[in-house]
CSV table of C-alpha atoms and ligand atoms in Angstrom, one decimal:
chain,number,residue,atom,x,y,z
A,100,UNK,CA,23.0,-22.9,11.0
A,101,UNK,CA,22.8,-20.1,13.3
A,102,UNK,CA,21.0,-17.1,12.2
A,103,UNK,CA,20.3,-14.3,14.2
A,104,UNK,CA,17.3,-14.3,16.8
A,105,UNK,CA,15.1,-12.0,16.1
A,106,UNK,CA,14.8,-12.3,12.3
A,107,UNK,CA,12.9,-16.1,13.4
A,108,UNK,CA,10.3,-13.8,15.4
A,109,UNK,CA,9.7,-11.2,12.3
A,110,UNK,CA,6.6,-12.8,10.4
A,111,UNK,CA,6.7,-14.2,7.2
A,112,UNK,CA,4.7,-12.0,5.1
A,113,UNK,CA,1.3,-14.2,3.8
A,114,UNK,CA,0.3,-12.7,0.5
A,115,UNK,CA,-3.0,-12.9,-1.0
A,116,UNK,CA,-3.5,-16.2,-2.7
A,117,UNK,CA,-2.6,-17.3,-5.8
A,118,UNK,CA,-5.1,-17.8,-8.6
A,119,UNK,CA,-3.3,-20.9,-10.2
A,120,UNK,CA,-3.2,-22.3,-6.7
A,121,UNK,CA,-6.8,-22.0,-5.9
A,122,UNK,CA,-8.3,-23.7,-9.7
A,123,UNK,CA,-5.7,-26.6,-8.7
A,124,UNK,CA,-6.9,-27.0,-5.2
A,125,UNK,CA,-10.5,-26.9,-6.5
A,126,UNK,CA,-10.6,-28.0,-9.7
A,127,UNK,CA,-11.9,-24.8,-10.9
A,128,UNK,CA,-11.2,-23.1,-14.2
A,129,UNK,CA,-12.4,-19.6,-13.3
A,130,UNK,CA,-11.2,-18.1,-10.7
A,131,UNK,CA,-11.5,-14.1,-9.2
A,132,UNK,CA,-8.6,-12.9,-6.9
A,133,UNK,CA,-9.8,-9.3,-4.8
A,134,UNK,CA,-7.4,-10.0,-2.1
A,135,UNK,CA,-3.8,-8.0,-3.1
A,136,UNK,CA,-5.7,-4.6,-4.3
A,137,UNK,CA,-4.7,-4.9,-7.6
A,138,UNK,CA,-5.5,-3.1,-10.7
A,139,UNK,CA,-8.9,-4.9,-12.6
A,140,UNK,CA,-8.3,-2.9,-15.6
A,141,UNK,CA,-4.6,-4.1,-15.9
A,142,UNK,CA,-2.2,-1.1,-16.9
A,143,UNK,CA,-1.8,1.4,-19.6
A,144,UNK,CA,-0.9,0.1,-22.7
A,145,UNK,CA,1.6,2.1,-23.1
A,146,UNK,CA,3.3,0.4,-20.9
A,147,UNK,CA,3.1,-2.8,-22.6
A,148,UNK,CA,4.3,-1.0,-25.8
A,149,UNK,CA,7.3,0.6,-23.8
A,150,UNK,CA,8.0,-2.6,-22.0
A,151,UNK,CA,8.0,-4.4,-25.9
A,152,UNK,CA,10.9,-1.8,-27.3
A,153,UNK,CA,13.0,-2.8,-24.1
A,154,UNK,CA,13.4,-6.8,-25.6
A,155,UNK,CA,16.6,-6.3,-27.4
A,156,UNK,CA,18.1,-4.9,-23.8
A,157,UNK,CA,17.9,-7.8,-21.5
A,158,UNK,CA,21.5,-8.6,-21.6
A,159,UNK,CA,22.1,-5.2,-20.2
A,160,UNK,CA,21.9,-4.0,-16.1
A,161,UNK,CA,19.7,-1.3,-15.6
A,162,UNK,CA,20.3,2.2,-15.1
A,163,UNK,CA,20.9,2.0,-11.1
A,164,UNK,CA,19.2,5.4,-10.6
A,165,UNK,CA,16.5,5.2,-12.8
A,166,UNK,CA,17.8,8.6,-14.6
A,167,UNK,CA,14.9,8.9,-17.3
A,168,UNK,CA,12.3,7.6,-14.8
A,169,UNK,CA,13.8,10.6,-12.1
A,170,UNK,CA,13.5,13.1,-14.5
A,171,UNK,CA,10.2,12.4,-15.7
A,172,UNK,CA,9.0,11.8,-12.6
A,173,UNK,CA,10.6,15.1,-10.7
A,174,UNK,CA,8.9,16.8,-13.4
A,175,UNK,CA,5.5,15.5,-13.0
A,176,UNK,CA,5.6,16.3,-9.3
A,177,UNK,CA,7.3,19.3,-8.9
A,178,UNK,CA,10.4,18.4,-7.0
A,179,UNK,CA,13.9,18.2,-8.1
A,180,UNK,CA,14.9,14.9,-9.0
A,181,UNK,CA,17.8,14.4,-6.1
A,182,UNK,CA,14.1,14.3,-4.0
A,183,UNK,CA,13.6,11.0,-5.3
A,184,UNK,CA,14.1,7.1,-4.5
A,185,UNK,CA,13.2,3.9,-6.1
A,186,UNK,CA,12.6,1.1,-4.9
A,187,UNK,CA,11.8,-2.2,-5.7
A,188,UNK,CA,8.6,-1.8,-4.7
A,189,UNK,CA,7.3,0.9,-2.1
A,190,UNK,CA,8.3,-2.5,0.1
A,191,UNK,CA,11.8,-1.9,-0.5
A,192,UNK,CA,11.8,1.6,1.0
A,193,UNK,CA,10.3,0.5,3.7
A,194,UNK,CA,13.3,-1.6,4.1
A,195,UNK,CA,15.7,0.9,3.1
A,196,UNK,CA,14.2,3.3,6.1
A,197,UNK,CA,14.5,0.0,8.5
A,198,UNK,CA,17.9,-0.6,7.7
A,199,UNK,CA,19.3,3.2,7.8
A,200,UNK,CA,17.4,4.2,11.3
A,201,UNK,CA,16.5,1.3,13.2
A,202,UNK,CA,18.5,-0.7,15.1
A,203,UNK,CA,18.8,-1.7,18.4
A,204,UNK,CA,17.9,0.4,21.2
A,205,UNK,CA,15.8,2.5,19.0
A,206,UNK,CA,11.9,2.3,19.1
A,207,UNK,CA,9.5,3.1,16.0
A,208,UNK,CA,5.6,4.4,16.1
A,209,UNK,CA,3.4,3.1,14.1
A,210,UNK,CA,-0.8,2.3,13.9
A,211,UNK,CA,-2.4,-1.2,14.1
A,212,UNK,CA,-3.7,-2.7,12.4
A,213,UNK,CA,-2.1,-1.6,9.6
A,214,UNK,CA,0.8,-2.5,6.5
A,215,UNK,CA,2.4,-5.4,7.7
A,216,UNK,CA,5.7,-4.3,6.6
A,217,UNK,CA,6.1,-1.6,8.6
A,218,UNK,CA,6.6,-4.1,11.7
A,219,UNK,CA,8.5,-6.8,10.4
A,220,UNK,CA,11.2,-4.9,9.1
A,221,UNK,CA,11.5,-2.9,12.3
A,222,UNK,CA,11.7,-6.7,14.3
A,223,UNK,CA,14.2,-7.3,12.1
A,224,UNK,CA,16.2,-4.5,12.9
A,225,UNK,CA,15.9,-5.7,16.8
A,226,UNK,CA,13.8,-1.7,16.9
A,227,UNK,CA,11.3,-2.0,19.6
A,228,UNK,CA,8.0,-1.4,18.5
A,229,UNK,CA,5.3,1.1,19.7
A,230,UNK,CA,2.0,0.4,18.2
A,231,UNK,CA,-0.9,2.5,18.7
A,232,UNK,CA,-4.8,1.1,18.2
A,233,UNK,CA,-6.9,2.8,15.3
A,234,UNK,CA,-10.0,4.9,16.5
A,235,UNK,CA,-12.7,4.0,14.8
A,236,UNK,CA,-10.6,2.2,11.8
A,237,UNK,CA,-8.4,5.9,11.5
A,238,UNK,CA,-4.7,6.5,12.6
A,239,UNK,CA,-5.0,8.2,16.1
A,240,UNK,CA,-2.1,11.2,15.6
A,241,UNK,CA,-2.3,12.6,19.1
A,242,UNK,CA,-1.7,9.0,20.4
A,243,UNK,CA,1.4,8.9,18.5
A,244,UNK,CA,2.7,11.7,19.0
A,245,UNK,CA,2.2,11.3,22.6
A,246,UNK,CA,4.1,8.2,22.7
A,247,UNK,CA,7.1,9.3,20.7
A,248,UNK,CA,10.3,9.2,23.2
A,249,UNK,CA,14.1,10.0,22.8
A,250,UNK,CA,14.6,6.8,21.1
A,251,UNK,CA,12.1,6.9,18.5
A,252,UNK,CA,13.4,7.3,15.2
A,253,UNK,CA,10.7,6.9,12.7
A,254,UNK,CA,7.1,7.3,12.8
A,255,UNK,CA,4.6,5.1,10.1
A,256,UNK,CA,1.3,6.6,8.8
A,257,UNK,CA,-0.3,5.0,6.2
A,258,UNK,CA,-2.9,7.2,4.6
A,259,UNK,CA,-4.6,6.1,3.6
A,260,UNK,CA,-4.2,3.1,5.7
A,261,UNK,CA,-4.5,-0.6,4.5
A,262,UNK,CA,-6.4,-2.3,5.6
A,263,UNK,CA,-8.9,-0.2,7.0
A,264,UNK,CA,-9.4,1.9,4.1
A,265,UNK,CA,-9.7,5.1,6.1
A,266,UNK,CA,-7.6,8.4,5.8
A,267,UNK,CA,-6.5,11.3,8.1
A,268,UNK,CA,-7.1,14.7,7.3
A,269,UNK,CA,-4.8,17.8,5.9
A,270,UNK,CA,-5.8,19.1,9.4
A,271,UNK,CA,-4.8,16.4,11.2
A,272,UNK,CA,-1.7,15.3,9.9
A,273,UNK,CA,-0.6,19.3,10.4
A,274,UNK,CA,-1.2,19.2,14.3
A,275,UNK,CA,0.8,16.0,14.4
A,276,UNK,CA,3.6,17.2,12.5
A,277,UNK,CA,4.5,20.1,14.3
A,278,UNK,CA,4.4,17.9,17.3
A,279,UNK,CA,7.1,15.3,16.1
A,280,UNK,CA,10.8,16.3,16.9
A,281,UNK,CA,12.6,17.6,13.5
A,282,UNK,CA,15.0,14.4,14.1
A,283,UNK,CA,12.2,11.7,13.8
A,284,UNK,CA,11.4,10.4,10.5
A,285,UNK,CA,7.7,10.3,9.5
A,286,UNK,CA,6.9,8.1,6.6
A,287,UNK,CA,3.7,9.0,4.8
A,288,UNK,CA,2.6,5.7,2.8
A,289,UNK,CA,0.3,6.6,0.0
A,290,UNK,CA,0.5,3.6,-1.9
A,291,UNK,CA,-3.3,4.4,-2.4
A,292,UNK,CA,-3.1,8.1,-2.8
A,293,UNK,CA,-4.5,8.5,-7.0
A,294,UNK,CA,-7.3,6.2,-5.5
A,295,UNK,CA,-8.3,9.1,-3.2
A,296,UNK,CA,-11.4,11.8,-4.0
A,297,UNK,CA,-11.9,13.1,-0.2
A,298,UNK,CA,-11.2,16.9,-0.5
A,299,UNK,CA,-9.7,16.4,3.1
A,300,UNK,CA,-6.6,14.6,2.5
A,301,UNK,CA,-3.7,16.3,2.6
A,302,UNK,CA,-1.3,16.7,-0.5
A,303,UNK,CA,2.1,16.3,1.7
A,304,UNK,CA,4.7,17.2,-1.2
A,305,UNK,CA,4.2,21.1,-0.4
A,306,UNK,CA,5.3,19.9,3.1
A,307,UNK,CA,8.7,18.8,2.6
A,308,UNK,CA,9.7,22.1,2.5
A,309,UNK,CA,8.7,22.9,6.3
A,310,UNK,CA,9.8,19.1,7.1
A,311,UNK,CA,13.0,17.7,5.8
A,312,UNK,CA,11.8,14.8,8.2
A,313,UNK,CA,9.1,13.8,5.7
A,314,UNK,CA,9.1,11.0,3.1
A,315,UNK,CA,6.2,10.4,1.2
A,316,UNK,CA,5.7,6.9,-0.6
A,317,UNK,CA,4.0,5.8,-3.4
A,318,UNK,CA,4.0,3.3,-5.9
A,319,UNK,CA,3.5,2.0,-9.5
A,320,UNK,CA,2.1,-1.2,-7.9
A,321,UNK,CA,-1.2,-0.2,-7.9
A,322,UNK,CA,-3.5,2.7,-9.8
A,323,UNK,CA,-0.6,2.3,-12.4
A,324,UNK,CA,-1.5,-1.7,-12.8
A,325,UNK,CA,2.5,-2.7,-12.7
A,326,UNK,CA,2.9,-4.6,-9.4
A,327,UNK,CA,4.8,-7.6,-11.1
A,328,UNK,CA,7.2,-5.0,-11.8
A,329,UNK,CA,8.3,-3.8,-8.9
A,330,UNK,CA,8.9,-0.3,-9.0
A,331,UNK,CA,8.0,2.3,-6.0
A,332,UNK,CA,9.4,5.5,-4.9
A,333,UNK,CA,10.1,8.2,-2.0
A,334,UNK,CA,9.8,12.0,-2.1
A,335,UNK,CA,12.0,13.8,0.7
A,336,UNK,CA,14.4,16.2,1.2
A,337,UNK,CA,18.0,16.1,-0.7
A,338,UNK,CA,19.5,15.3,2.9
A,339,UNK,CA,17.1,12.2,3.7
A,340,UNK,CA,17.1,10.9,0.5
A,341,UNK,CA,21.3,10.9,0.5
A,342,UNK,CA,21.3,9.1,3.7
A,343,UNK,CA,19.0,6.3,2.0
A,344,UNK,CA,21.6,6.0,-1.0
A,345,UNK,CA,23.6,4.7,1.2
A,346,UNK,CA,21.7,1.5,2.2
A,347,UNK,CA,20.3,0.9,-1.8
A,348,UNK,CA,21.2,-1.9,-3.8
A,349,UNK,CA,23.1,-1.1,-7.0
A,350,UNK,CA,20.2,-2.1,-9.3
A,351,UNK,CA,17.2,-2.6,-7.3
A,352,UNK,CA,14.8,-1.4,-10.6
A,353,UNK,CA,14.7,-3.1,-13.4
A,354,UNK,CA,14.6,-1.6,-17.0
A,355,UNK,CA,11.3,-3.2,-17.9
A,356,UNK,CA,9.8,-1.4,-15.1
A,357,UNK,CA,11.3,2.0,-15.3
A,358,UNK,CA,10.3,2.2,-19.0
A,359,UNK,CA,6.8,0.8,-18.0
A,360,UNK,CA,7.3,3.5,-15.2
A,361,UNK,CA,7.5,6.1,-17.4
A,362,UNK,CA,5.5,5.4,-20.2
A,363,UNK,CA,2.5,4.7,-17.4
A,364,UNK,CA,2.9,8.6,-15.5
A,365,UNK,CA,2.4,9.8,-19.5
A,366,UNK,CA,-0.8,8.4,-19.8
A,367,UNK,CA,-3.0,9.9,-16.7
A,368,UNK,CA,-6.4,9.5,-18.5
A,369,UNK,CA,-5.5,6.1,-18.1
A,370,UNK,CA,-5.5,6.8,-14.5
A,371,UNK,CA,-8.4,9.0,-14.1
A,372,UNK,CA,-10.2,6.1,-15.5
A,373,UNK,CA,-9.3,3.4,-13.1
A,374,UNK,CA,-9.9,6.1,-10.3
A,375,UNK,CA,-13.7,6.9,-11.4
A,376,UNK,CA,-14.4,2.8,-12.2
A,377,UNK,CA,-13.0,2.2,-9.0
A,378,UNK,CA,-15.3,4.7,-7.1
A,379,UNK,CA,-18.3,3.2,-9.1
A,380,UNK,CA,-17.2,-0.1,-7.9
A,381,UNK,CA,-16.8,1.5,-3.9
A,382,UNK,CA,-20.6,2.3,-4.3
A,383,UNK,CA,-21.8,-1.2,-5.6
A,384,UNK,CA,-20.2,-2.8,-2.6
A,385,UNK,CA,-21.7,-0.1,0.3
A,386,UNK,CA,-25.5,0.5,-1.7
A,387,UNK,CA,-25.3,-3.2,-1.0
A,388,UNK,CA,-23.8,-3.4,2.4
A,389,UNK,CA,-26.0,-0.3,3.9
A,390,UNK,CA,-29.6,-2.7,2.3
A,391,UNK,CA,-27.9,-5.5,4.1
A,392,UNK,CA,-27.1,-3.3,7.2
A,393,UNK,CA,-23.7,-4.5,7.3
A,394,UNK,CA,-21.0,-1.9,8.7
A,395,UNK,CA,-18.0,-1.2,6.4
A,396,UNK,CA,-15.0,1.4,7.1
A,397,UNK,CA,-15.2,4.4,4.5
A,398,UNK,CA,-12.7,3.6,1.8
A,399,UNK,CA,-10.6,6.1,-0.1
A,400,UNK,CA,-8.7,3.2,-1.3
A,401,UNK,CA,-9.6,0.4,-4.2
A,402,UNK,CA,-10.8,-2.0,-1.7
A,403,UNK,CA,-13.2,-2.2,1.4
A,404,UNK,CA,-13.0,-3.8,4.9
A,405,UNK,CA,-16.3,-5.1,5.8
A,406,UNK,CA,-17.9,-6.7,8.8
A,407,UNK,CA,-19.9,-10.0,7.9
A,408,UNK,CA,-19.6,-10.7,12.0
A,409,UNK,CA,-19.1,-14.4,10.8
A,410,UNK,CA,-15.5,-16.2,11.2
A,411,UNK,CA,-13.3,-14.7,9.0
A,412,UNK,CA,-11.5,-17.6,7.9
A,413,UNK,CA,-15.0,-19.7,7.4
A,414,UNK,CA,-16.5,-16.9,5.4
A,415,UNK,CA,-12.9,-17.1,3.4
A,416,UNK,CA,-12.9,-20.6,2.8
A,417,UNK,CA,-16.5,-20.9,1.7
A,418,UNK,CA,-15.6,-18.1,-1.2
A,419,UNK,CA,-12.5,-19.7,-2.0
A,420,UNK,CA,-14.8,-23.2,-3.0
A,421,UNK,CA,-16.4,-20.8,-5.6
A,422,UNK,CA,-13.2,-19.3,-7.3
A,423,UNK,CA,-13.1,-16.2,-4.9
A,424,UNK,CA,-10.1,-14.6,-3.5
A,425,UNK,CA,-10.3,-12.0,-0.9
A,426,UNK,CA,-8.2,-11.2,2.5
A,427,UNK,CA,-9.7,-12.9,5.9
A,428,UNK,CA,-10.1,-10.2,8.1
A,429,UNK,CA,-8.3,-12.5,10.5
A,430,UNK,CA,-5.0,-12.6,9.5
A,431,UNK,CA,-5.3,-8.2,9.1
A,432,UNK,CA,-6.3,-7.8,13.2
A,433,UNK,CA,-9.9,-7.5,11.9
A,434,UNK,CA,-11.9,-11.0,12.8
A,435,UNK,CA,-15.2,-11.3,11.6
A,436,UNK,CA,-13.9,-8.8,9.0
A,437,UNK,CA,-13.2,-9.5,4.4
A,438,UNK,CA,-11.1,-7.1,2.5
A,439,UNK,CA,-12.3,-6.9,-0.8
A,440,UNK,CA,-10.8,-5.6,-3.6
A,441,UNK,CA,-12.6,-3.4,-5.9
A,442,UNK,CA,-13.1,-5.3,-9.0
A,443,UNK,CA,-14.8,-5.2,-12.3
A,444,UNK,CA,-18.7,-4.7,-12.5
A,445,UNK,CA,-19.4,-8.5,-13.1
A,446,UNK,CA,-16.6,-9.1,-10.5
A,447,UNK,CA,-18.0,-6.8,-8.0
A,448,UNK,CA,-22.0,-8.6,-8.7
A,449,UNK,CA,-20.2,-11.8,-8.3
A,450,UNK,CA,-18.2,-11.8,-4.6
A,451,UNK,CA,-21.9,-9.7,-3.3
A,452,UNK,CA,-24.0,-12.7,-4.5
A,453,UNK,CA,-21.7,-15.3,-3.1
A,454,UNK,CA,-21.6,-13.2,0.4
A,455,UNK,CA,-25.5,-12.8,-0.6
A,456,UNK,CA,-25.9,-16.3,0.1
A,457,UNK,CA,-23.0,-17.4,2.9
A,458,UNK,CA,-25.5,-14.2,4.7
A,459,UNK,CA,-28.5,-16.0,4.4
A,460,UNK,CA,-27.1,-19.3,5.0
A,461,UNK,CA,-25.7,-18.3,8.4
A,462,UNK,CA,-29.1,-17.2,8.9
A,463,UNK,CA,-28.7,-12.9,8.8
B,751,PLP,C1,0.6,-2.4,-1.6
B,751,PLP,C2,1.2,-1.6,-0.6
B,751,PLP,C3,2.6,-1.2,-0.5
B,751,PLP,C4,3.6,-1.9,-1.4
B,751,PLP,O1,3.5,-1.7,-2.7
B,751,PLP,P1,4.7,-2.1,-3.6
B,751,PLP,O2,4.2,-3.1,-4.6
B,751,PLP,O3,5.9,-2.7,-2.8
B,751,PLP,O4,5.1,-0.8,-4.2
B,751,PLP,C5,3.0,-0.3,0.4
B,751,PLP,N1,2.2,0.1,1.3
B,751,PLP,C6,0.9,-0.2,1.4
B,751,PLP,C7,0.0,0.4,2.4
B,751,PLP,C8,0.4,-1.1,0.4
B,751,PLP,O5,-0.9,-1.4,0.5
């Protein structure tokens, strides 16, 4: 067979993982997975309960444009509901916006490190890519505006941004934005945005009016507990969401998940909750870094990139043998690096008194 080129240099994606995968390898019984920022409280149940009355539908294709899930959701943000996509996933936006704008002969700007998707879909599109360091763990704007050229057509920031943690500021993303030409895209990602409590970060929906070359993503994936669902979603202008109609699958959301969808944006105490827990959780992991003397990025997200200065991938394996999961800095473009996500109190105590003790073994 003869596939195309340049799909064999985009990267396979390497997901956090699995738990069955690591008590089989092992032997172990109990075993903790922070690596894939999910949800330790689960999701509403709610959701469960909406997902249940949905049983006697399976035989049925789903509503291809999520029509309840729109109108609820326009509602609770304030836009009209032709400002919407889903996706199956946030992922598969990320797609969609590959596969309408890049193509050969076209470059894209985005940060690294950063979301891994942004990059592979844009080598599978044969887009060249223009990727611009952090500062200090944050998105340098002025970098990326600066290297935006006539054949740029989209520009990635991930705020916050994954894996780092780290956001930029309402200030900050306004200076960029009234540098970037009105006909290249800028993708907000803020697949952690319910996670965040800075007062600084900018709530971008009041800016699609002044930029109909805005789309902002977020997901049910995370804060909302549903990632083995499947459903994300973009907020943009009626013109930039019509264009990306035309590259969507028929039925890329299920029914189980826009029902889940819905009944989950009803129940935002739910959400509240997980926020605060989370932030509790934040705090456990720095009080204990800062007495260690460790340095950490500031996370307004539900997990925290931290710097052991020890081989990633050693440090990885050596929680691994005791039934923890978390991301090798490595693999992110962070070595000597862990992402850990926030779990549960005892979850939390756990991963600190295994790193604890691979600290003092290594001697620090
Ligand atoms: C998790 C994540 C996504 C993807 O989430 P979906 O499950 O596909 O909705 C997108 N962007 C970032 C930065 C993420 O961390």
């Amino acid at each position: 067979m003869r596939p195309k080129q340049r799909i064999l240099s985009a990267p396979v994606y390497q997901p956090g993982k699995p738990i069955d995968d690591v008590k089989r390898e092992f032997g172990l019984t109990e075993v903790i997975k922070l690596a894939s920022n999910e949800n330790p409280l689960g999701c509403s149940p709610k959701a469960k309960e909406a997902i249940r009355a949905q049983l006697d539908s399976l035989a049925l294709y789903p509503d291809g444009a999520s029509l309840q899930l729109r109108w609820d959701l326009a509602d609770f943000l304030g836009v009209k509901p032709e400002q919407l996509i889903f996706g199956n996933g946030s992922d598969e936006i990320i797609l969609m916006i590959s596969r309408a704008y890049l193509e050969v002969g076209t470059n894209t700007v985005m940060a690294t490190p950063s979301f891994s998707q942004y990059r592979s879909n844009a080598m599978v599109e044969g887009a060249e890519l223009i990727e611009i360091p952090l500062k200090d763990g944050v998105h340098d704007l002025e970098a990326m505006a600066a290297a935006i050229n006539d054949q740029t057509r989209v520009v990635w920031v991930c705020n916050p941004n994954n894996p780092s943690g780290t956001i930029v500021t309402a200030e900050q993303l306004s200076s960029f934005l009234k540098k970037v030409p009105q006909d290249v895209l800028v993708v907000m990602d803020e697949a952690y945005y319910e996670y965040v409590v800075d007062e600084e970060y900018p709530q971008t929906i009041p800016l699609l009016a002044q930029y109909p070359n805005l789309i902002i993503l977020r997901t049910f994936s995370k804060i909302y507990g549903l990632a083995s669902l499947r459903v994300g979603y973009g907020i943009a202008s009626e013109e930039l969401i019509s264009q990306l109609d035309h590259v969507r699958e028929p039925f890329n959301t299920g029914s189980l998940g826009q029902a889940a969808a819905r009944a989950a944006l009803q129940d935002q105490d739910f959400v509240k909750a997980c926020c605060q827990q989370n932030r509790e959780g934040i705090k456990q992991f720095t009080d204990r870094f800062d007495e260690w003397g460790l340095s950490y990025y500031p996370s307004q997200t539900n997990f925290i990139l931290v710097n052991l200065n020890l081989d990633s991938d050693e440090v990885f394996g050596k929680l691994l043998q005791q039934g923890i999961i978390v991301r090798s800095g490595r693999a992110l473009g962070f070595p000597g690096y862990q992402r850990i996500t926030v779990g549960t109190r005892e979850q939390n105590e756990k991963v600190l008194q295994a790193l604890s003790n691979i600290l003092v073994g290594a001697g620090k």
